[in-house]
Amino acid sequence: MGLAACQHCSDDAIASVPPPSPPQTLLNHNHHYYDQSVCADLPTVYVDGSAFRHGPAPGAGVGVVWVDGDRRESQCYSLGERTSQFAEVAGIVIVLRGARDRGFRKLVICTDSDYTRLSFLCHLPSWKSNGFQTANRKPVKHEALFRACDILMTALDMHVYWRKVKGHSCAPSPEKELNDPGLF
């Protein structure tokens, strides 16, 4: 019996160790780690949420960039007085609704938010099985947003491939250009 490649929730690195066997009820069949060989021809969207707390009008917003070859479609959404984490997860709701409206059932979501990406890849199955409580028996923050995403994805049998992109670095790059619209 050979070793299987598995990815740990803490990063995108592949390790050559036997994967743990999660209980069947905890498998998350709709969320996948990014794999270039699978994702090359899938629709791709960059999403970034942000918030600021300075000045007389604090607020949050989401930037979304749909990429189709050389064509790009950018959208920005204002969310009012919210946190960055709220904006990041709300951005996923926006993206999933956009995917539904475009008829996409498989897509790549690119984000710099480990909070969002790992919540879906690693934590959502256990949250669903224990009434949306954390391991410390506290309510999951932004539960309504996570539930909305899960309901939409389950109803449409939608599959998301999560791609980690570098956050707001000062170094110019194509990914930075696509990921930064959430800043305002």
XYZ file of N, CA and C in Angstrom:
552
model
N 0.849 -1.178 0.000
C 0.000 0.000 0.000
C 0.887 1.231 0.000
N 0.695 2.128 -0.956
C 1.532 3.315 -1.074
C 1.020 4.452 -0.219
N 1.788 5.498 -0.204
C 1.401 6.692 0.525
C 0.498 7.548 -0.348
N -0.444 8.180 0.254
C -1.330 9.088 -0.462
C -0.906 10.517 -0.163
N -1.098 11.386 -1.104
C -0.800 12.802 -0.871
C -2.010 13.437 -0.210
N -1.753 14.170 0.835
C -2.850 14.880 1.485
C -2.407 16.301 1.762
N -3.375 17.164 1.917
C -3.076 18.544 2.230
C -3.627 18.834 3.608
N -2.841 19.538 4.368
C -3.259 19.911 5.706
C -3.993 21.236 5.648
N -4.887 21.442 6.577
C -5.675 22.664 6.591
C -4.825 23.900 6.830
N -3.638 23.740 7.379
C -2.819 24.898 7.716
C -2.128 25.517 6.515
N -2.016 24.807 5.414
C -1.357 25.378 4.236
C -1.753 24.607 2.989
N -1.205 25.019 1.865
C -1.486 24.346 0.601
C -0.401 23.357 0.228
N 0.556 23.130 1.126
C 1.653 22.215 0.816
C 1.147 20.779 0.839
N 1.663 19.973 -0.058
C 1.282 18.569 -0.109
C 2.280 17.774 0.713
N 1.774 16.920 1.565
C 2.636 16.089 2.403
C 2.489 14.639 1.975
N 3.565 13.874 2.065
C 3.524 12.457 1.704
C 3.341 11.620 2.952
N 2.165 11.690 3.491
C 1.808 10.888 4.658
C 0.429 10.309 4.397
N 0.137 9.198 5.014
C -1.207 8.655 4.819
C -2.246 9.645 5.340
N -3.287 9.927 4.568
C -4.295 10.871 5.037
C -5.119 10.252 6.152
N -5.579 11.078 7.092
C -6.469 10.544 8.112
C -7.784 10.147 7.458
N -8.481 9.232 8.064
C -9.770 8.806 7.530
C -10.875 9.488 8.319
N -11.389 10.620 7.805
C -12.445 11.302 8.536
C -13.729 10.493 8.473
N -14.579 10.638 9.483
C -15.868 9.958 9.415
C -16.603 10.395 8.154
N -17.328 9.496 7.552
C -18.023 9.784 6.296
C -18.895 11.029 6.412
N -19.497 11.261 7.582
C -20.377 12.409 7.742
C -19.619 13.723 7.733
N -18.300 13.694 7.942
C -17.542 14.932 7.994
C -16.851 15.267 6.679
N -17.001 14.436 5.670
C -16.374 14.751 4.396
C -17.088 15.939 3.752
N -16.327 16.787 3.128
C -16.861 17.989 2.514
C -16.657 17.887 1.012
N -17.583 17.281 0.330
C -17.416 16.951 -1.082
C -17.507 18.150 -2.020
N -18.008 19.282 -1.552
C -18.183 20.427 -2.437
C -17.009 21.404 -2.415
N -16.104 21.255 -1.475
C -14.975 22.175 -1.334
C -13.681 21.411 -1.560
N -12.812 21.964 -2.414
C -11.589 21.272 -2.802
C -10.411 22.230 -2.780
N -9.235 21.686 -2.508
C -8.014 22.467 -2.659
C -7.753 22.676 -4.142
N -7.164 23.800 -4.467
C -6.832 24.128 -5.849
C -5.861 23.097 -6.411
N -6.132 22.639 -7.620
C -5.279 21.691 -8.326
C -5.234 22.140 -9.784
N -4.086 22.619 -10.224
C -3.939 23.176 -11.569
C -4.414 22.201 -12.645
N -4.155 20.915 -12.467
C -4.537 19.941 -13.493
C -6.055 19.804 -13.618
N -6.779 20.079 -12.555
C -8.238 19.998 -12.574
C -8.855 21.348 -12.932
N -8.207 22.423 -12.515
C -8.813 23.753 -12.567
C -8.471 24.592 -13.793
N -7.616 24.098 -14.658
C -7.111 24.913 -15.771
C -8.217 25.549 -16.608
N -9.305 24.857 -16.854
C -10.358 25.378 -17.725
C -11.608 25.825 -16.971
N -11.528 25.897 -15.659
C -12.697 26.296 -14.877
C -12.808 27.815 -14.796
N -14.035 28.324 -14.654
C -14.202 29.759 -14.423
C -13.449 30.153 -13.151
N -12.852 31.338 -13.175
C -12.052 31.801 -12.042
C -12.552 33.157 -11.581
N -12.618 33.323 -10.270
C -13.045 34.595 -9.696
C -12.138 34.932 -8.520
N -11.738 36.193 -8.451
C -10.958 36.706 -7.329
C -11.912 37.490 -6.444
N -11.801 37.286 -5.142
C -12.682 37.989 -4.214
C -11.867 38.464 -3.022
N -12.171 39.672 -2.578
C -11.477 40.223 -1.419
C -12.423 41.135 -0.663
N -12.507 40.908 0.622
C -13.293 41.765 1.493
C -12.363 42.567 2.377
N -12.810 43.744 2.767
C -11.996 44.557 3.667
C -12.892 45.481 4.472
N -12.316 46.014 5.535
C -13.022 46.962 6.379
C -12.024 47.987 6.893
N -12.517 49.162 7.176
C -11.670 50.168 7.803
C -12.446 50.793 8.950
N -11.720 51.193 9.957
C -12.341 51.707 11.175
C -11.890 53.130 11.502
N -11.391 53.843 10.533
C -10.933 55.196 10.821
C -11.858 56.222 10.169
N -11.845 57.403 10.712
C -12.651 58.469 10.145
C -14.090 58.431 10.614
N -14.872 59.356 10.124
C -16.255 59.467 10.583
C -17.192 58.403 10.015
N -16.775 57.710 8.966
C -17.666 56.729 8.330
C -16.958 55.393 8.128
N -16.809 54.608 9.208
C -16.181 53.292 9.023
C -17.068 52.412 8.148
N -16.453 51.473 7.455
C -17.255 50.627 6.588
C -16.496 49.434 6.074
N -17.219 48.590 5.376
C -16.641 47.375 4.797
C -17.135 47.246 3.364
N -16.390 46.478 2.594
C -16.778 46.263 1.215
C -16.145 45.013 0.649
N -16.592 44.651 -0.540
C -16.103 43.460 -1.227
C -15.796 43.837 -2.669
N -14.670 43.344 -3.151
C -14.329 43.465 -4.560
C -14.304 42.084 -5.185
N -14.880 41.962 -6.374
C -14.954 40.687 -7.085
C -14.468 40.920 -8.512
N -13.599 40.037 -8.999
C -13.142 40.110 -10.389
C -13.327 38.736 -11.022
N -14.231 38.655 -12.002
C -14.436 37.437 -12.782
C -13.452 37.458 -13.939
N -12.735 36.364 -14.148
C -11.727 36.284 -15.198
C -12.142 35.217 -16.208
N -12.183 35.618 -17.470
C -12.491 34.693 -18.558
C -11.514 34.998 -19.687
N -10.397 34.282 -19.705
C -9.351 34.566 -20.688
C -8.790 35.958 -20.458
N -8.857 36.805 -21.477
C -8.384 38.184 -21.354
C -9.472 39.130 -20.857
N -10.690 38.652 -20.766
C -11.820 39.480 -20.343
C -11.936 39.471 -18.821
N -12.149 40.652 -18.243
C -12.315 40.766 -16.794
C -13.552 41.597 -16.488
N -14.283 41.146 -15.507
C -15.468 41.876 -15.061
C -15.303 42.161 -13.574
N -15.220 43.436 -13.218
C -15.016 43.836 -11.826
C -16.313 44.354 -11.224
N -16.512 44.016 -9.960
C -17.687 44.479 -9.230
C -17.246 44.860 -7.822
N -17.859 45.910 -7.271
C -17.575 46.325 -5.897
C -18.893 46.455 -5.144
N -18.878 46.071 -3.890
C -20.071 46.097 -3.060
C -19.739 46.763 -1.734
N -20.593 47.660 -1.284
C -20.445 48.291 0.021
C -21.323 47.535 1.015
N -20.783 47.265 2.193
C -21.502 46.464 3.187
C -21.835 47.235 4.458
N -21.504 48.493 4.521
C -21.776 49.273 5.725
C -20.774 48.959 6.828
N -21.180 49.191 8.056
C -20.285 48.990 9.202
C -20.212 47.506 9.562
N -19.215 46.842 9.036
C -18.992 45.412 9.274
C -17.509 45.169 9.487
N -17.158 43.945 9.856
C -15.757 43.575 10.054
C -15.160 43.033 8.758
N -13.848 42.926 8.745
C -13.161 42.333 7.589
C -13.582 40.885 7.394
N -13.702 40.131 8.496
C -14.102 38.728 8.367
C -15.498 38.617 7.773
N -16.411 39.466 8.207
C -17.751 39.468 7.631
C -17.667 39.745 6.133
N -16.869 40.751 5.763
C -16.742 41.119 4.348
C -16.161 39.977 3.523
N -15.178 39.269 4.068
C -14.570 38.147 3.331
C -15.600 37.052 3.061
N -16.391 36.688 4.064
C -17.377 35.612 3.885
C -18.566 36.105 3.050
N -18.981 37.346 3.252
C -20.055 37.907 2.425
C -19.642 37.906 0.957
N -18.361 38.121 0.705
C -17.856 38.064 -0.664
C -18.074 36.703 -1.299
N -17.972 35.651 -0.503
C -18.191 34.298 -1.031
C -19.670 34.103 -1.380
N -20.563 34.624 -0.554
C -21.995 34.557 -0.880
C -22.243 35.256 -2.219
N -21.658 36.429 -2.388
C -21.813 37.190 -3.633
C -21.288 36.389 -4.819
N -20.118 35.790 -4.658
C -19.509 35.005 -5.741
C -20.365 33.789 -6.085
N -20.846 33.074 -5.078
C -21.656 31.881 -5.345
C -22.960 32.242 -6.051
N -23.568 33.347 -5.668
C -24.779 33.794 -6.373
C -24.452 34.170 -7.815
N -23.312 34.821 -8.005
C -22.876 35.159 -9.363
C -22.612 33.917 -10.196
N -22.013 32.905 -9.575
C -21.754 31.640 -10.276
C -23.073 30.973 -10.661
N -24.013 30.970 -9.735
C -25.342 30.398 -10.025
C -25.984 31.123 -11.205
N -25.948 32.451 -11.180
C -26.572 33.239 -12.240
C -25.895 33.032 -13.593
N -24.610 32.680 -13.577
C -23.863 32.431 -14.814
C -23.942 30.962 -15.245
N -24.588 30.136 -14.430
C -24.727 28.718 -14.755
C -23.503 27.883 -14.434
N -22.598 28.402 -13.599
C -21.396 27.656 -13.227
C -21.710 26.704 -12.077
N -21.274 25.466 -12.196
C -21.408 24.495 -11.110
C -20.049 24.125 -10.535
N -18.997 24.478 -11.250
C -17.624 24.303 -10.769
C -16.893 25.608 -11.030
N -16.105 26.056 -10.062
C -15.339 27.275 -10.254
C -14.168 27.326 -9.292
N -13.224 28.196 -9.616
C -12.066 28.452 -8.767
C -12.301 29.788 -8.083
N -12.226 29.790 -6.755
C -12.286 31.036 -5.997
C -10.894 31.323 -5.473
N -10.367 32.482 -5.845
C -9.040 32.922 -5.404
C -9.224 33.952 -4.300
N -8.599 33.724 -3.163
C -8.717 34.633 -2.034
C -7.420 34.667 -1.247
N -7.186 35.791 -0.593
C -6.037 35.886 0.302
C -6.445 35.581 1.741
N -7.715 35.299 1.960
C -8.241 35.089 3.307
C -8.147 33.627 3.735
N -7.181 33.337 4.601
C -7.105 31.991 5.175
C -8.341 31.709 6.020
N -8.838 32.723 6.714
C -10.037 32.554 7.535
C -11.171 31.970 6.695
N -11.429 32.573 5.564
C -12.534 32.118 4.718
C -12.236 30.774 4.077
N -11.097 30.680 3.443
C -10.739 29.460 2.702
C -10.728 28.245 3.627
N -10.079 28.370 4.767
C -9.964 27.223 5.671
C -11.262 26.942 6.420
N -12.095 27.963 6.604
C -13.407 27.712 7.208
C -14.205 26.748 6.345
N -14.172 26.963 5.027
C -14.908 26.075 4.129
C -14.205 24.732 3.944
N -12.902 24.754 3.761
C -12.167 23.514 3.493
C -12.059 22.605 4.712
N -11.904 23.173 5.882
C -11.558 22.365 7.055
C -12.616 22.335 8.156
N -13.286 23.450 8.386
C -14.137 23.537 9.571
C -15.627 23.318 9.313
N -16.106 23.657 8.130
C -17.543 23.589 7.857
C -18.163 22.225 8.156
N -17.546 21.118 7.776
C -18.180 19.824 8.072
C -18.426 19.598 9.567
N -17.459 19.936 10.405
C -17.659 19.727 11.846
C -18.647 20.745 12.407
N -18.641 21.974 11.901
C -19.629 22.947 12.359
C -21.039 22.451 12.059
N -21.234 21.902 10.866
C -22.556 21.406 10.504
C -22.979 20.247 11.401
N -22.032 19.410 11.773
C -22.378 18.234 12.575
C -22.611 18.563 14.046
N -22.129 19.721 14.513
C -22.328 20.040 15.933
C -23.130 21.324 16.140
N -24.029 21.609 15.225
C -24.931 22.742 15.406
C -24.274 24.106 15.263
N -23.278 24.197 14.419
C -22.551 25.443 14.167
C -21.968 26.029 15.448
N -21.286 25.142 16.167
C -20.500 25.566 17.320
C -19.045 25.225 17.052
N -18.158 26.033 17.615
C -16.730 25.766 17.487
C -16.356 24.612 18.401
N -15.107 24.194 18.337
C -14.628 23.129 19.223
C -14.748 23.541 20.687
N -14.757 24.841 20.959
C -14.903 25.355 22.325
C -16.361 25.579 22.706
N -17.272 25.059 21.908
C -18.715 25.170 22.151
C -19.233 26.607 22.101
N -18.588 27.431 21.295
C -19.054 28.801 21.092
C -19.685 28.883 19.710
N -20.643 29.778 19.545
C -21.275 29.906 18.227
C -20.264 30.337 17.167
N -20.402 29.783 15.979
C -19.547 30.158 14.853
C -19.913 31.582 14.439
N -18.897 32.434 14.324
C -19.143 33.799 13.861
C -19.587 33.759 12.402
N -20.536 34.600 12.082
C -21.058 34.732 10.718
C -21.735 33.442 10.240
N -22.356 32.760 11.184
C -23.037 31.495 10.883
C -24.013 31.636 9.721
N -24.793 32.701 9.705
C -25.803 32.867 8.651
C -25.158 32.908 7.265
N -23.994 33.538 7.155
C -23.305 33.595 5.863
C -22.788 32.222 5.454
N -22.194 31.501 6.404
C -21.697 30.157 6.090
C -22.851 29.233 5.707
N -23.965 29.331 6.421
C -25.131 28.506 6.089
C -25.672 28.853 4.695
N -25.723 30.140 4.376
C -26.223 30.554 3.059
C -25.356 29.966 1.948
N -24.052 29.998 2.135
C -23.139 29.407 1.144
C -23.376 27.911 1.020
N -23.481 27.246 2.151
C -23.650 25.792 2.145
C -24.970 25.384 1.491
N -26.035 26.090 1.800
C -27.343 25.778 1.218
C -27.304 25.952 -0.297
N -26.729 27.046 -0.756
C -26.642 27.311 -2.192
C -25.804 26.253 -2.898
N -24.650 25.942 -2.332
C -23.766 24.955 -2.963
C -24.381 23.566 -2.967
N -25.031 23.197 -1.884
C -25.642 21.874 -1.790
C -26.818 21.753 -2.762
N -27.663 22.768 -2.805
C -28.839 22.731 -3.682
C -28.446 22.611 -5.151
N -27.337 23.232 -5.526
C -26.907 23.232 -6.930
C -25.801 22.226 -7.210
N -25.402 21.462 -6.208
C -24.254 20.556 -6.313
C -23.058 21.299 -6.914
N -22.803 22.474 -6.367
C -21.717 23.330 -6.838
C -20.407 22.889 -6.183
N -19.322 22.932 -6.950
C -17.999 22.561 -6.444
C -17.054 23.750 -6.572
N -16.401 24.075 -5.457
C -15.460 25.189 -5.420
C -14.061 24.651 -5.187
N -13.136 25.130 -5.983
C -11.713 24.844 -5.810
C -11.095 26.121 -5.245
N -10.579 26.022 -4.024
C -10.073 27.179 -3.299
C -8.600 27.391 -3.596
N -8.282 28.579 -4.086
C -6.893 28.917 -4.393
C -6.432 30.065 -3.500
N -5.384 29.818 -2.767
C -4.779 30.838 -1.914
C -3.939 31.761 -2.782
N -4.169 33.065 -2.663
C -3.336 34.041 -3.351
C -2.692 34.945 -2.307
N -1.588 35.542 -2.688
C -0.856 36.404 -1.775
C -1.689 37.637 -1.455
N -1.646 38.031 -0.202
C -2.387 39.211 0.243
C -1.792 40.497 -0.275
N -2.161 41.550 0.296
C -1.872 42.899 -0.171
C -0.398 43.274 -0.053
N 0.412 42.639 -0.857
C 1.838 42.949 -0.833
C 2.086 44.188 -1.684
N 3.220 44.768 -1.497
C 3.590 45.952 -2.287
C 4.174 45.563 -3.636
N 4.576 44.319 -3.785
C 5.180 43.870 -5.041
C 4.096 43.695 -6.097
N 4.261 44.318 -7.252
C 3.244 44.162 -8.301
C 3.229 42.737 -8.850
N 2.041 42.254 -9.135
C 1.874 40.939 -9.752
C 0.474 40.879 -10.341
N 0.252 39.978 -11.298
C -1.100 39.843 -11.855
C -2.127 39.465 -10.783
N -1.746 38.590 -9.849
C -2.688 38.193 -8.805
C -3.008 39.357 -7.877
N -2.019 40.181 -7.570
C -2.261 41.344 -6.722
C -3.286 42.257 -7.385
N -3.116 42.493 -8.682
C -4.031 43.355 -9.427
C -5.461 42.812 -9.369
N -5.609 41.501 -9.428
C -6.939 40.898 -9.420
C -7.519 40.792 -8.021
N -6.672 40.706 -7.003
C -7.149 40.501 -5.645
C -7.412 41.806 -4.898
N -6.816 42.903 -5.298
C -6.895 44.135 -4.527
C -8.175 44.966 -4.671
N -9.123 44.662 -5.552
C -10.302 45.527 -5.647
C -11.108 45.623 -4.360
N -10.921 44.712 -3.418
C -11.645 44.795 -2.151
C -11.162 45.923 -1.272
N -10.008 46.484 -1.571
C -9.500 47.616 -0.804
C -10.194 48.887 -1.258
N -10.557 49.714 -0.304
C -11.137 51.005 -0.689
C -10.801 52.045 0.333
